[in-house]
CSV table of C-alpha atoms and ligand atoms in Angstrom, one decimal:
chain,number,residue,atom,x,y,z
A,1,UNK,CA,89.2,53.5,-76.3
A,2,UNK,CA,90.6,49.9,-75.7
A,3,UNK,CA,88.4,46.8,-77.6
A,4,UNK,CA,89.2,45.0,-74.1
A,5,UNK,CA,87.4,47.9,-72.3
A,6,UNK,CA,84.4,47.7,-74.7
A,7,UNK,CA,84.1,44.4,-74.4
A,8,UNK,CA,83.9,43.7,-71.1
A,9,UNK,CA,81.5,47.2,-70.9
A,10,UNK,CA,79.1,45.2,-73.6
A,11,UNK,CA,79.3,41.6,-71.6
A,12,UNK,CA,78.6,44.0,-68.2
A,13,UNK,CA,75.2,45.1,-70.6
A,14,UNK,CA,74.0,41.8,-70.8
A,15,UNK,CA,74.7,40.7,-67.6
A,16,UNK,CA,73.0,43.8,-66.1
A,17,UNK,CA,70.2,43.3,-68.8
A,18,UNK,CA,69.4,39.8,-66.6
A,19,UNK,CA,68.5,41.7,-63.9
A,20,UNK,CA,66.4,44.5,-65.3
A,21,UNK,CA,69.4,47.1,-65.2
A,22,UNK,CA,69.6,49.0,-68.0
A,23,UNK,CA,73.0,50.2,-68.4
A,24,UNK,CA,72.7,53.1,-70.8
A,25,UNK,CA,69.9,54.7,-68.9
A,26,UNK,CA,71.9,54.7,-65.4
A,27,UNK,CA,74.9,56.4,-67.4
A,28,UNK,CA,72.9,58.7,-68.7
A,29,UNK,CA,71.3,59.4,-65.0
A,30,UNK,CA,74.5,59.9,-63.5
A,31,UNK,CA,75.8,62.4,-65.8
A,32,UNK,CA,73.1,64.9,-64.7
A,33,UNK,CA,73.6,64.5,-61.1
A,34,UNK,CA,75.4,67.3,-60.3
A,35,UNK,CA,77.8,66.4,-57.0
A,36,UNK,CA,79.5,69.7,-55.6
A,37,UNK,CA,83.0,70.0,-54.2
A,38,UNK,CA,83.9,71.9,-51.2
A,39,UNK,CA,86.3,74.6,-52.1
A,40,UNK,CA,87.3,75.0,-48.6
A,41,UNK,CA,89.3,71.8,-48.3
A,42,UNK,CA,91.8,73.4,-50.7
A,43,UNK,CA,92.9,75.7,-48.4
A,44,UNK,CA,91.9,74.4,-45.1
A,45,UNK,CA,89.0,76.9,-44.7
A,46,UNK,CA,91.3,79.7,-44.5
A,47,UNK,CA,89.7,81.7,-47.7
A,48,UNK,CA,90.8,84.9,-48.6
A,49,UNK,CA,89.7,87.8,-45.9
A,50,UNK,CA,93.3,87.8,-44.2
A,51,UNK,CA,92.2,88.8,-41.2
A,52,UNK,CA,95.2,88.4,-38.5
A,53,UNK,CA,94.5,86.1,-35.4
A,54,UNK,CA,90.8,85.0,-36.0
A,55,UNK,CA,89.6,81.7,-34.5
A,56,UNK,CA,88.7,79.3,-36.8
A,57,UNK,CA,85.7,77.2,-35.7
A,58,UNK,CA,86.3,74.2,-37.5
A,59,UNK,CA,89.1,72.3,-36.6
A,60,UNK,CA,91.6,71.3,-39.3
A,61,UNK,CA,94.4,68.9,-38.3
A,62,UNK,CA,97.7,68.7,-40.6
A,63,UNK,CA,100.4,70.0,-42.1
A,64,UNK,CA,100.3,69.1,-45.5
A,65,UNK,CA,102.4,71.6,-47.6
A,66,UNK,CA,101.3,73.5,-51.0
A,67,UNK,CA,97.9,74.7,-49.8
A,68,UNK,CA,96.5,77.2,-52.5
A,69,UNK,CA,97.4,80.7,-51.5
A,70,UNK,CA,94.7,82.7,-53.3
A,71,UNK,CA,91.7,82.5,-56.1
A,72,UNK,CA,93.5,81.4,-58.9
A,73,UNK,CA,95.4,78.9,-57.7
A,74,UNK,CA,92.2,77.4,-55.6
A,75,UNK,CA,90.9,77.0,-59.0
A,76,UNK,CA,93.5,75.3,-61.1
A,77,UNK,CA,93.4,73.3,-57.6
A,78,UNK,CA,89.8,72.1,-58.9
A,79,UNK,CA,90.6,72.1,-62.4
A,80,UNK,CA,93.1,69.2,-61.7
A,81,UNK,CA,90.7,67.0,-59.6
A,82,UNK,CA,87.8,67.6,-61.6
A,83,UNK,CA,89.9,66.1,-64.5
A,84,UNK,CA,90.1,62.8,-63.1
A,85,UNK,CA,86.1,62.3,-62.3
A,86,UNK,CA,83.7,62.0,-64.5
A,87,UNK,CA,80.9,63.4,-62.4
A,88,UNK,CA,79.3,66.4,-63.3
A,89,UNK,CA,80.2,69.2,-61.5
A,90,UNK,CA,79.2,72.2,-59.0
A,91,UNK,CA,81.6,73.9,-56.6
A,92,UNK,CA,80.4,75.1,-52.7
A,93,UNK,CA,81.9,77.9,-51.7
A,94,UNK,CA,82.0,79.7,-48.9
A,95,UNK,CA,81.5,84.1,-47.7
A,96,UNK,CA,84.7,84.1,-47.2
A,97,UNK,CA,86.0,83.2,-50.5
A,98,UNK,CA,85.0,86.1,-51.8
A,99,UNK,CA,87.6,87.9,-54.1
A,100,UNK,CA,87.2,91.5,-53.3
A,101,UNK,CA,87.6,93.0,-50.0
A,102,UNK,CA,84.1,94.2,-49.4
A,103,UNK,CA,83.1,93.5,-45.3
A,104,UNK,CA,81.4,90.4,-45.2
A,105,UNK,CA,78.2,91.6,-44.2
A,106,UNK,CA,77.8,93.4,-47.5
A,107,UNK,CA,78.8,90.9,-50.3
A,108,UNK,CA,77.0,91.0,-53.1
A,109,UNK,CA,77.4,88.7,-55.9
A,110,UNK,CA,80.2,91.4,-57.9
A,111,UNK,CA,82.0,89.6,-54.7
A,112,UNK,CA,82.1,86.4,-56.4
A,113,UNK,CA,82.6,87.9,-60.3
A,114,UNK,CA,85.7,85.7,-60.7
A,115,UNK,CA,83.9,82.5,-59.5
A,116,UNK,CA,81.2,83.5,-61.4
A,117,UNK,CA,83.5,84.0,-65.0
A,118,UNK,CA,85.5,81.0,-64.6
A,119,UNK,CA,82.2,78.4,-63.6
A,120,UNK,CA,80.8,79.3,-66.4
A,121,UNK,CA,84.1,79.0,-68.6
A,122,UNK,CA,84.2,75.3,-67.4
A,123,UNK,CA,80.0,74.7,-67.5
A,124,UNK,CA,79.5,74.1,-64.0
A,125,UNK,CA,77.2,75.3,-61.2
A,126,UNK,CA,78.1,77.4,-57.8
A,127,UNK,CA,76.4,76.5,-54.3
A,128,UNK,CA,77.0,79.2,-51.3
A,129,UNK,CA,77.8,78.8,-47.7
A,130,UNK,CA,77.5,81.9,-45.8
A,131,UNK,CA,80.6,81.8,-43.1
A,132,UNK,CA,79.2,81.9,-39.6
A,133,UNK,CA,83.1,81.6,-38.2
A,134,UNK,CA,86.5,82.8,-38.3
A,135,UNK,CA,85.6,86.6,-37.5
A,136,UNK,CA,86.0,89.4,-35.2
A,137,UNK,CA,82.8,89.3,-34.3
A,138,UNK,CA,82.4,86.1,-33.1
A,139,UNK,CA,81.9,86.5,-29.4
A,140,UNK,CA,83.1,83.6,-27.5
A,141,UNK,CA,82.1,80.6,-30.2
A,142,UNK,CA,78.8,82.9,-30.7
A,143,UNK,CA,77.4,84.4,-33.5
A,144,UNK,CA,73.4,84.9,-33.9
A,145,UNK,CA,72.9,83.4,-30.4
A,146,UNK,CA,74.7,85.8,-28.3
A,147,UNK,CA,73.8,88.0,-25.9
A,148,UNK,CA,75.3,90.7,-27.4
A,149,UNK,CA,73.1,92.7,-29.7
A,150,UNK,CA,75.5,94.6,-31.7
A,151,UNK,CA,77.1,91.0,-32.4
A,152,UNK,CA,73.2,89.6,-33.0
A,153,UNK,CA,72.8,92.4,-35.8
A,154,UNK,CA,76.4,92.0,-37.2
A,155,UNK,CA,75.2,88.0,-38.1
A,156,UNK,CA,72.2,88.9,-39.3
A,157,UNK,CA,73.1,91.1,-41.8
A,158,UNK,CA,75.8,88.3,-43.0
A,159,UNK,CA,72.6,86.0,-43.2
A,160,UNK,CA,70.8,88.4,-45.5
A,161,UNK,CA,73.7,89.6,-47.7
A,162,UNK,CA,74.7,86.0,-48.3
A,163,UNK,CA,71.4,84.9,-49.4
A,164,UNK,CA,71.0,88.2,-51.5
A,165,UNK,CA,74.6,86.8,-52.8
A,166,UNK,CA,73.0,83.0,-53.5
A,167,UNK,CA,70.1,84.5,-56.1
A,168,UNK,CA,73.2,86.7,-57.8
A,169,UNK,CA,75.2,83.6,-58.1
A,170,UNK,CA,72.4,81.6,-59.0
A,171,UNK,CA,71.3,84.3,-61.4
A,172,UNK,CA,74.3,84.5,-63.4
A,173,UNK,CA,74.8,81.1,-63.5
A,174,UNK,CA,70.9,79.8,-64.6
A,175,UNK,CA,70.7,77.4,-62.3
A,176,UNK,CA,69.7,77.4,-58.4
A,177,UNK,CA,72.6,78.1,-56.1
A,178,UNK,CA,72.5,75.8,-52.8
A,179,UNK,CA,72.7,78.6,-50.0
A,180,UNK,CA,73.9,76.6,-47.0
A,181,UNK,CA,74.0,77.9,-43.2
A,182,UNK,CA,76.2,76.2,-40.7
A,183,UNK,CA,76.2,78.0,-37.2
A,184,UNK,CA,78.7,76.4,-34.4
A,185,UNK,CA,76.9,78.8,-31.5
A,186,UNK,CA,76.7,76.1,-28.2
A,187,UNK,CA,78.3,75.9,-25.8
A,188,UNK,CA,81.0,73.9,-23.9
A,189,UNK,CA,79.4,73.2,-20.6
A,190,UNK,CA,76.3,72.4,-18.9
A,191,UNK,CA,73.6,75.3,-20.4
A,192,UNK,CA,71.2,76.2,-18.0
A,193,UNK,CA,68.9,78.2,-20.0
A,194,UNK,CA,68.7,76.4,-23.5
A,195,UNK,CA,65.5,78.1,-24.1
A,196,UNK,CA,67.1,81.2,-24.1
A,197,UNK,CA,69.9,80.9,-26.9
A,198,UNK,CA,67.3,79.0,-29.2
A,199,UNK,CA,65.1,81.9,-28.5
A,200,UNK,CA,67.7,84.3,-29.8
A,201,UNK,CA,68.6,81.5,-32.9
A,202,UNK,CA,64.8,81.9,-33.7
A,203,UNK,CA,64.7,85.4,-34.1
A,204,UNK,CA,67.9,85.8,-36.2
A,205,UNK,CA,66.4,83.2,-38.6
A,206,UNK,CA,63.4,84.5,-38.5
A,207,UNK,CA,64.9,88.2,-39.6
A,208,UNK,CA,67.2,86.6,-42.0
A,209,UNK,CA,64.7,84.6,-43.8
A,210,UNK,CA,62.1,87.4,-43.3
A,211,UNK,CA,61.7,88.2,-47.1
A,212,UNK,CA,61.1,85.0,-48.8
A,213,UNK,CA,62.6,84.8,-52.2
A,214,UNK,CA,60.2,85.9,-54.8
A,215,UNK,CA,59.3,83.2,-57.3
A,216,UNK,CA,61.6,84.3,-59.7
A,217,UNK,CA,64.7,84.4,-57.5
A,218,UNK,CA,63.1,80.6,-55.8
A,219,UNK,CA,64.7,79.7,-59.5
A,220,UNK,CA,68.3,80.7,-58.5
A,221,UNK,CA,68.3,80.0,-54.6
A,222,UNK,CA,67.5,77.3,-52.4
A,223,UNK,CA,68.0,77.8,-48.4
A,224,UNK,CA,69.2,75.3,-46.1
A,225,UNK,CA,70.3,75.1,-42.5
A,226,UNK,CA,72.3,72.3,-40.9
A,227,UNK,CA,72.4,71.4,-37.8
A,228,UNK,CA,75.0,69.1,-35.8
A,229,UNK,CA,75.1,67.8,-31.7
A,230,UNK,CA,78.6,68.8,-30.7
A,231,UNK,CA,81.8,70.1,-31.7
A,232,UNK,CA,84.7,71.1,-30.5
A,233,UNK,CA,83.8,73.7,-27.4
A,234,UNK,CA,80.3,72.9,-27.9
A,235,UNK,CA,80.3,69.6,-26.0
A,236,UNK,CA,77.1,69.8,-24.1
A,237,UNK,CA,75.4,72.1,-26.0
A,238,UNK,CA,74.3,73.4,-29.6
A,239,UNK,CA,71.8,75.9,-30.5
A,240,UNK,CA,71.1,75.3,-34.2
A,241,UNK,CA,70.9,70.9,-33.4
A,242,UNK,CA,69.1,68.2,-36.0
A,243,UNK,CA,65.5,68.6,-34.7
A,244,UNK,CA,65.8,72.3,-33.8
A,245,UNK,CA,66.2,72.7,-38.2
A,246,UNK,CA,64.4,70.5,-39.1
A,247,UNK,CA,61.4,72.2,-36.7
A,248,UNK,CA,62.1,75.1,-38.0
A,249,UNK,CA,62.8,74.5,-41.6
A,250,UNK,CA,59.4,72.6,-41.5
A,251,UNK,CA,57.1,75.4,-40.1
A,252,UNK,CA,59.4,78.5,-42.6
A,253,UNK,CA,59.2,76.4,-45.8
A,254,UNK,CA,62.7,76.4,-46.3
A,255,UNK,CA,65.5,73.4,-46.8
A,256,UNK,CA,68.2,71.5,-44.7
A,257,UNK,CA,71.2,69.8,-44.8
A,258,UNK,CA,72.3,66.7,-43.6
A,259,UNK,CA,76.2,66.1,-43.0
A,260,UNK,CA,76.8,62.2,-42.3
A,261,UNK,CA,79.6,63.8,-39.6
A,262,UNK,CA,77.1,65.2,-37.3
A,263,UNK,CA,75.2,62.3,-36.3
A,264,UNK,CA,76.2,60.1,-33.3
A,265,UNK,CA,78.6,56.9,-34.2
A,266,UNK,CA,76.9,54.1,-35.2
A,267,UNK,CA,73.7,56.5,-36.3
A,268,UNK,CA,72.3,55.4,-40.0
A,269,UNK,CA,72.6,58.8,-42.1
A,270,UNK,CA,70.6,57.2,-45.0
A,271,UNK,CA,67.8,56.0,-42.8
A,272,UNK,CA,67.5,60.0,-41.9
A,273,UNK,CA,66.7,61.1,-45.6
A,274,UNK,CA,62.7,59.4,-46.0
A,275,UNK,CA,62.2,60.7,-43.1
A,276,UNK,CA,63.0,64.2,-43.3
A,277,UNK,CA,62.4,65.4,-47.1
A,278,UNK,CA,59.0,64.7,-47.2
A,279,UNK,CA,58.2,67.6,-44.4
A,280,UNK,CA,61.0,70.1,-45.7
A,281,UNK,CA,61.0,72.4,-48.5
A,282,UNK,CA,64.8,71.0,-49.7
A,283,UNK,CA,67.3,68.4,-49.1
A,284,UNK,CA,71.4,68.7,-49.0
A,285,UNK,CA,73.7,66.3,-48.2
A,286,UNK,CA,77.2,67.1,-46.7
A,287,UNK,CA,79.2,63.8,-47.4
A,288,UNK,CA,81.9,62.8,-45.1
A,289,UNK,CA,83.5,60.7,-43.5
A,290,UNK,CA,83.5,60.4,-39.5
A,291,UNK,CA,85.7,58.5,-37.0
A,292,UNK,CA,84.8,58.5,-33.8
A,293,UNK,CA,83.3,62.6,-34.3
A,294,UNK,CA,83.7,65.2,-37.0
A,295,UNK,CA,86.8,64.4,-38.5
A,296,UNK,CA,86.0,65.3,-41.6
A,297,UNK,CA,88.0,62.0,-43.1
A,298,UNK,CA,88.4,62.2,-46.8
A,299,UNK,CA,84.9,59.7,-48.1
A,300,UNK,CA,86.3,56.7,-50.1
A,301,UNK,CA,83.5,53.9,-51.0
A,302,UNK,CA,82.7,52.2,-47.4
A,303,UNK,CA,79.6,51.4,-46.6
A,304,UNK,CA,78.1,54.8,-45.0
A,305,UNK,CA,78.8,56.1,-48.6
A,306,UNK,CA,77.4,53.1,-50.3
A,307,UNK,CA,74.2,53.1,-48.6
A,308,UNK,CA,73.7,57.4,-49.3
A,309,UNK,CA,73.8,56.7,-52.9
A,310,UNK,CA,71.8,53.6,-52.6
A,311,UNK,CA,68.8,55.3,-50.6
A,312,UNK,CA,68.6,58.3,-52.6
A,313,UNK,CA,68.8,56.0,-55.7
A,314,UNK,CA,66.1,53.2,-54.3
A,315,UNK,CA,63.8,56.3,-53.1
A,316,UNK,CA,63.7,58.0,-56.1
A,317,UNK,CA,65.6,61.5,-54.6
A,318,UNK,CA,68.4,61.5,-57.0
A,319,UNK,CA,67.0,64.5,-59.0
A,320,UNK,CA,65.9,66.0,-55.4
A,321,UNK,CA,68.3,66.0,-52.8
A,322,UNK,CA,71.4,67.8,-53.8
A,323,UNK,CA,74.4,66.2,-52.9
A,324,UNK,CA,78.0,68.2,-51.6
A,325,UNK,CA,81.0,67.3,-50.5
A,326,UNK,CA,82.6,68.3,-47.2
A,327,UNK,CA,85.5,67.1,-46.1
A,328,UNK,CA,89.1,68.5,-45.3
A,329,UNK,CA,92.6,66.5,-44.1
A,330,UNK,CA,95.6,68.9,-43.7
A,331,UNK,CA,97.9,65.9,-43.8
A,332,UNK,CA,97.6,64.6,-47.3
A,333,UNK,CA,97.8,66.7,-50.6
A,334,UNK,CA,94.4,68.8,-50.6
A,335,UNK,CA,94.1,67.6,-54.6
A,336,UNK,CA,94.6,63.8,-54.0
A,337,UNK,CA,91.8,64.5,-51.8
A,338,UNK,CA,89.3,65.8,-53.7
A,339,UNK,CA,90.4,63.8,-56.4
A,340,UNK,CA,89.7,60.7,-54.1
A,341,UNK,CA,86.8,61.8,-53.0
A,342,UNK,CA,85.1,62.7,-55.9
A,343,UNK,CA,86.2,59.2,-57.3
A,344,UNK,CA,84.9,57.7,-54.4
A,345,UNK,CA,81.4,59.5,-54.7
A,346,UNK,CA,81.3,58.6,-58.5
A,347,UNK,CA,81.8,54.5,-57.8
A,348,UNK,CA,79.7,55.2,-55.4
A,349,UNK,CA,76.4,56.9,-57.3
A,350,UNK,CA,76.9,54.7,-60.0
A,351,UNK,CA,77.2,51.4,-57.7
A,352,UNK,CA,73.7,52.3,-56.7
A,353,UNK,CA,72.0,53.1,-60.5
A,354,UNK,CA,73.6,50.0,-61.3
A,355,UNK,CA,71.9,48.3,-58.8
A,356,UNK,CA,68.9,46.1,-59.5
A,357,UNK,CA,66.5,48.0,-57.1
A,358,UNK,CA,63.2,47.4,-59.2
A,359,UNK,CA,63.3,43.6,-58.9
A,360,UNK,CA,64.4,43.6,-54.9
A,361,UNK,CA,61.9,46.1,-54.3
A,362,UNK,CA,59.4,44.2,-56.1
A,363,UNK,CA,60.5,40.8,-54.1
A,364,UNK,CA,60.3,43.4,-51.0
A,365,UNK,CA,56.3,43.8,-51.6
A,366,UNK,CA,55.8,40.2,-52.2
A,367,UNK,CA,57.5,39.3,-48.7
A,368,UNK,CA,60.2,37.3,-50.3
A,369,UNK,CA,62.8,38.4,-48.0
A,370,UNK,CA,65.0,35.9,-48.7
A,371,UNK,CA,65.4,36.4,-52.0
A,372,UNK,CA,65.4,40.3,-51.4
A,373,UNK,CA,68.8,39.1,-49.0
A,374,UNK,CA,69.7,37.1,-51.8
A,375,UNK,CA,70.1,39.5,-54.2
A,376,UNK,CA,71.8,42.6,-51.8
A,377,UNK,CA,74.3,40.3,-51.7
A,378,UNK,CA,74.7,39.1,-55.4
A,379,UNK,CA,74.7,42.8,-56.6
A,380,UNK,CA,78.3,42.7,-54.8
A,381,UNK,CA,79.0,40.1,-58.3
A,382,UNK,CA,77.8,42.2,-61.1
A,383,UNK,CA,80.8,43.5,-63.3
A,384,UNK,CA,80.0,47.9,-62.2
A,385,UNK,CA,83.3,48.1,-62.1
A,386,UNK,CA,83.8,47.4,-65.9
A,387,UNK,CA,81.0,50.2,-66.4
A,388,UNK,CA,83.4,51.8,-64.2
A,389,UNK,CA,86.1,51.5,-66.5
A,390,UNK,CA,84.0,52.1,-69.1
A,391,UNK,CA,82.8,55.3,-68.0
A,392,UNK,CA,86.7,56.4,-67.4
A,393,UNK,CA,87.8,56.0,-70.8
A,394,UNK,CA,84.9,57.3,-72.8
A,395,UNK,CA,85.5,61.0,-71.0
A,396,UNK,CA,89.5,60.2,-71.4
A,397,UNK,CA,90.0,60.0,-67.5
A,398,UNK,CA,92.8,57.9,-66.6
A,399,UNK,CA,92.4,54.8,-64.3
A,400,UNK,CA,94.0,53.7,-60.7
A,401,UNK,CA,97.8,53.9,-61.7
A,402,UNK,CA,97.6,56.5,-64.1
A,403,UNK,CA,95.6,59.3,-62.1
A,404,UNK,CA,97.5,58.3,-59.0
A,405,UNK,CA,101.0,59.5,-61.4
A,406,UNK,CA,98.9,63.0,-62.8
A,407,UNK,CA,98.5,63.8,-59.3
A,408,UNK,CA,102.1,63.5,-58.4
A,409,UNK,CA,103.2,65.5,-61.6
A,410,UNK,CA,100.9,67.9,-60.8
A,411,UNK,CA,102.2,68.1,-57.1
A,412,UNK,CA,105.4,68.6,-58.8
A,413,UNK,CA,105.0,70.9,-61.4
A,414,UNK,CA,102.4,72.9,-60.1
A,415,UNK,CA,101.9,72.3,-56.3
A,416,UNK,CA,105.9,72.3,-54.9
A,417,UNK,CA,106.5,76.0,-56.1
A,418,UNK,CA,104.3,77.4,-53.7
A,419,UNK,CA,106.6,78.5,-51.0
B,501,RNT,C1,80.9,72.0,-39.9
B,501,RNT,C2,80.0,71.8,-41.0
B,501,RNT,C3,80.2,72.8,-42.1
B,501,RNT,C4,81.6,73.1,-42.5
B,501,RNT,C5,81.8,74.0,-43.6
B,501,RNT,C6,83.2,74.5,-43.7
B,501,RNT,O1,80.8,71.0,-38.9
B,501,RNT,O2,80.1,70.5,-41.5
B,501,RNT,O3,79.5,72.4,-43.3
B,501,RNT,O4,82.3,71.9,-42.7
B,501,RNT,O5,80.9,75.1,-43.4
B,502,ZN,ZN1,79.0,70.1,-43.4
């Protein structure tokens, strides 16, 4: 490690010491905070069924060359971007990712062997999202919610498989795998019976979540539903919305997630987090970054991202509220991406241990706003990013210039011969 970098990391420790920060401890913090990639940006949620002409329901936009093509080359994807953060690690996937070519509706966690082998050869943890999308049996942008029983039952039986797949996963691993459930069912125009469709929602749930993990499997698998109020072809309307999970989660003691897409513009994500996880059973975060609607921007350290970290920090969620990724840009390199965003995420979580919380808060009970003001704004002055840097070199990541130059070799060597 350079003396210049220790240095400056030991004069950042004193200055940090002045305001109750103690450095050491917040490193520590963030390297069990696990922060979990979303596979699917590597391939632009394609995964590996190779079904000919499905619809996908997400909407990707790019044309970005050298997307991975299969398992293996999704993970060396990972590989490389993990080796420029010093986060520690999980990886989200997703039903469709699975390796063998069992129907979806009947995955098991054999499915996911090869994730399973190679998490474990790197030490890290899986979460699970079971695919409500890109399928056959999708009827018209409808899965669990349509009319159609035949489709009904199909969707249902994905629900329960994948969960039966989370505990596996979760199993094999020894540590709880997130088991996330997106459903895009809405639809595009004015809905006259609402009722109806949430009815139908209701009773899928309530089939899929019928047989509540046992306590042993509650160890390995952790259920969450997130909602959203549009998308693309569901304008007007959207069964499984914000208040609709969290109702529900709330009275089934079970978990949701919050994406910082799905909220209206202008909407403050982190004010949503106190007041949700103290009624639900979990928390998960999707972190993205929106313009205008969904866009699924990769994050970099704004604000919105800022003020995540700092509320789950100044709250004391940190070790409750899982954190993911999810976000996906077709017109840049898929690694730079991740690679950004994972850097991004990092400055970000550690930005907000590093912040002097205990002494604003306490200035907060005393009703010295000013000085609370005072301080928000002098936190911008303290040296994080010579922790930063610090942090960097000890796990032998290489900085700004450097990483930016290992991506381009590796887009080179690696990336370019995928025809
Ligand atoms: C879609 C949701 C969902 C997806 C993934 C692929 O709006 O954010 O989480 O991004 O399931
Ligand atoms: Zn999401």
């Amino acid at each position: 490690m350079k003396q210049e970098t220790i240095n400056r990391f030991n004069e950042a420790k004193k200055i940090y010491a002045s305001y109750g920060v103690d450095v050491d401890l917040a490193i520590a913090k963030f390297k069990n905070i696990p922060i979990s990639l979303q596979c699917w940006a590597g391939d632009d949620i394609k995964g590996f069924e190779n079904v000919e002409g499905v619809k996908n329901e997400n909407t990707v936009v790019g044309n970005y060359p050298y997307a991975a093509r299969n398992g293996d080359e999704l993970r060396k994807d990972i590989e490389m971007a993990f080796s420029l953060s010093p986060l520690k690690h999980k990886v989200q996937l997703h039903s469709i990712y699975a390796e063998f070519q069992t129907e979806r509706s009947k995955l098991t966690g054999q499915d996911f062997s090869k994730w399973i082998t190679w998490a474990k050869k790197i030490g890290i943890g899986l979460d699970l999202n079971g695919t409500f999308f890109s399928s056959k049996m999708m009827d018209d942008g409808l899965s669990i919610c349509s009319p159609n029983k035949k489709v009904r039952e199909y969707w249902i039986e994905v629900g329960k498989s994948t969960r039966r797949c989370a505990v596996e996963i979760g199993k094999a691993l020894g540590q709880p795998c997130y088991n996330n459930f997106w459903i895009p069912d809405g639809l595009k125009d004015i809905t006259v019976n609402r009722k109806e469709f949430r009815k139908r929602l209701i009773d899928g749930l309530d089939e899929i979540y019928g047989v509540p993990y046992t306590k042993e499997e509650e160890k390995y698998a952790v259920d969450v539903l997130e909602g959203k109020y549009f998308g693309i072809g569901s304008e007007y309307f959207v069964c499984g919305s914000h208040e609709f999970y969290i109702g529900y989660a709330a009275s089934h003691n079970l978990g949701v997630t919050i994406d910082a897409g799905h909220f209206r513009e202008g909407e403050d994500v982190s004010d949503k987090i106190t007041a949700i996880e103290p009624f639900v059973k979990n928390v998960m975060l999707h972190v993205s970054r929106s313009l205008h609607w969904d866009s699924d921007h990769t994050v970099i350290e704004n604000d919105s991202l800022n003020n995540l970290m700092l509320e789950l920090k100044r709250a004391d969620l940190l070790d409750k509220v899982a954190i993911g990724l999810d976000f996906f840009d077709a017109s840049i390199n898929r690694v730079f991406e991740w690679a950004i965003g994972l850097r991004a995420t990092a400055k970000a979580l550690l930005y907000a241990l590093l912040e002097p919380t205990e002494l604003m808060q306490k200035m907060e009970l005393e009703r010295d706003y000013s000085s609370r003001l005072f301080y928000i704004e002098e936190s911008n002055n303290l040296p994080y990013n010579d922790v930063w840097n610090y942090l960097l070199e000890s796990h032998n990541i290489p900085g700004g210039k450097e990483a930016l130059a290992a991506l381009k070799k590796y887009e080179k060597d690696v990336q370019s011969l995928r025809k």
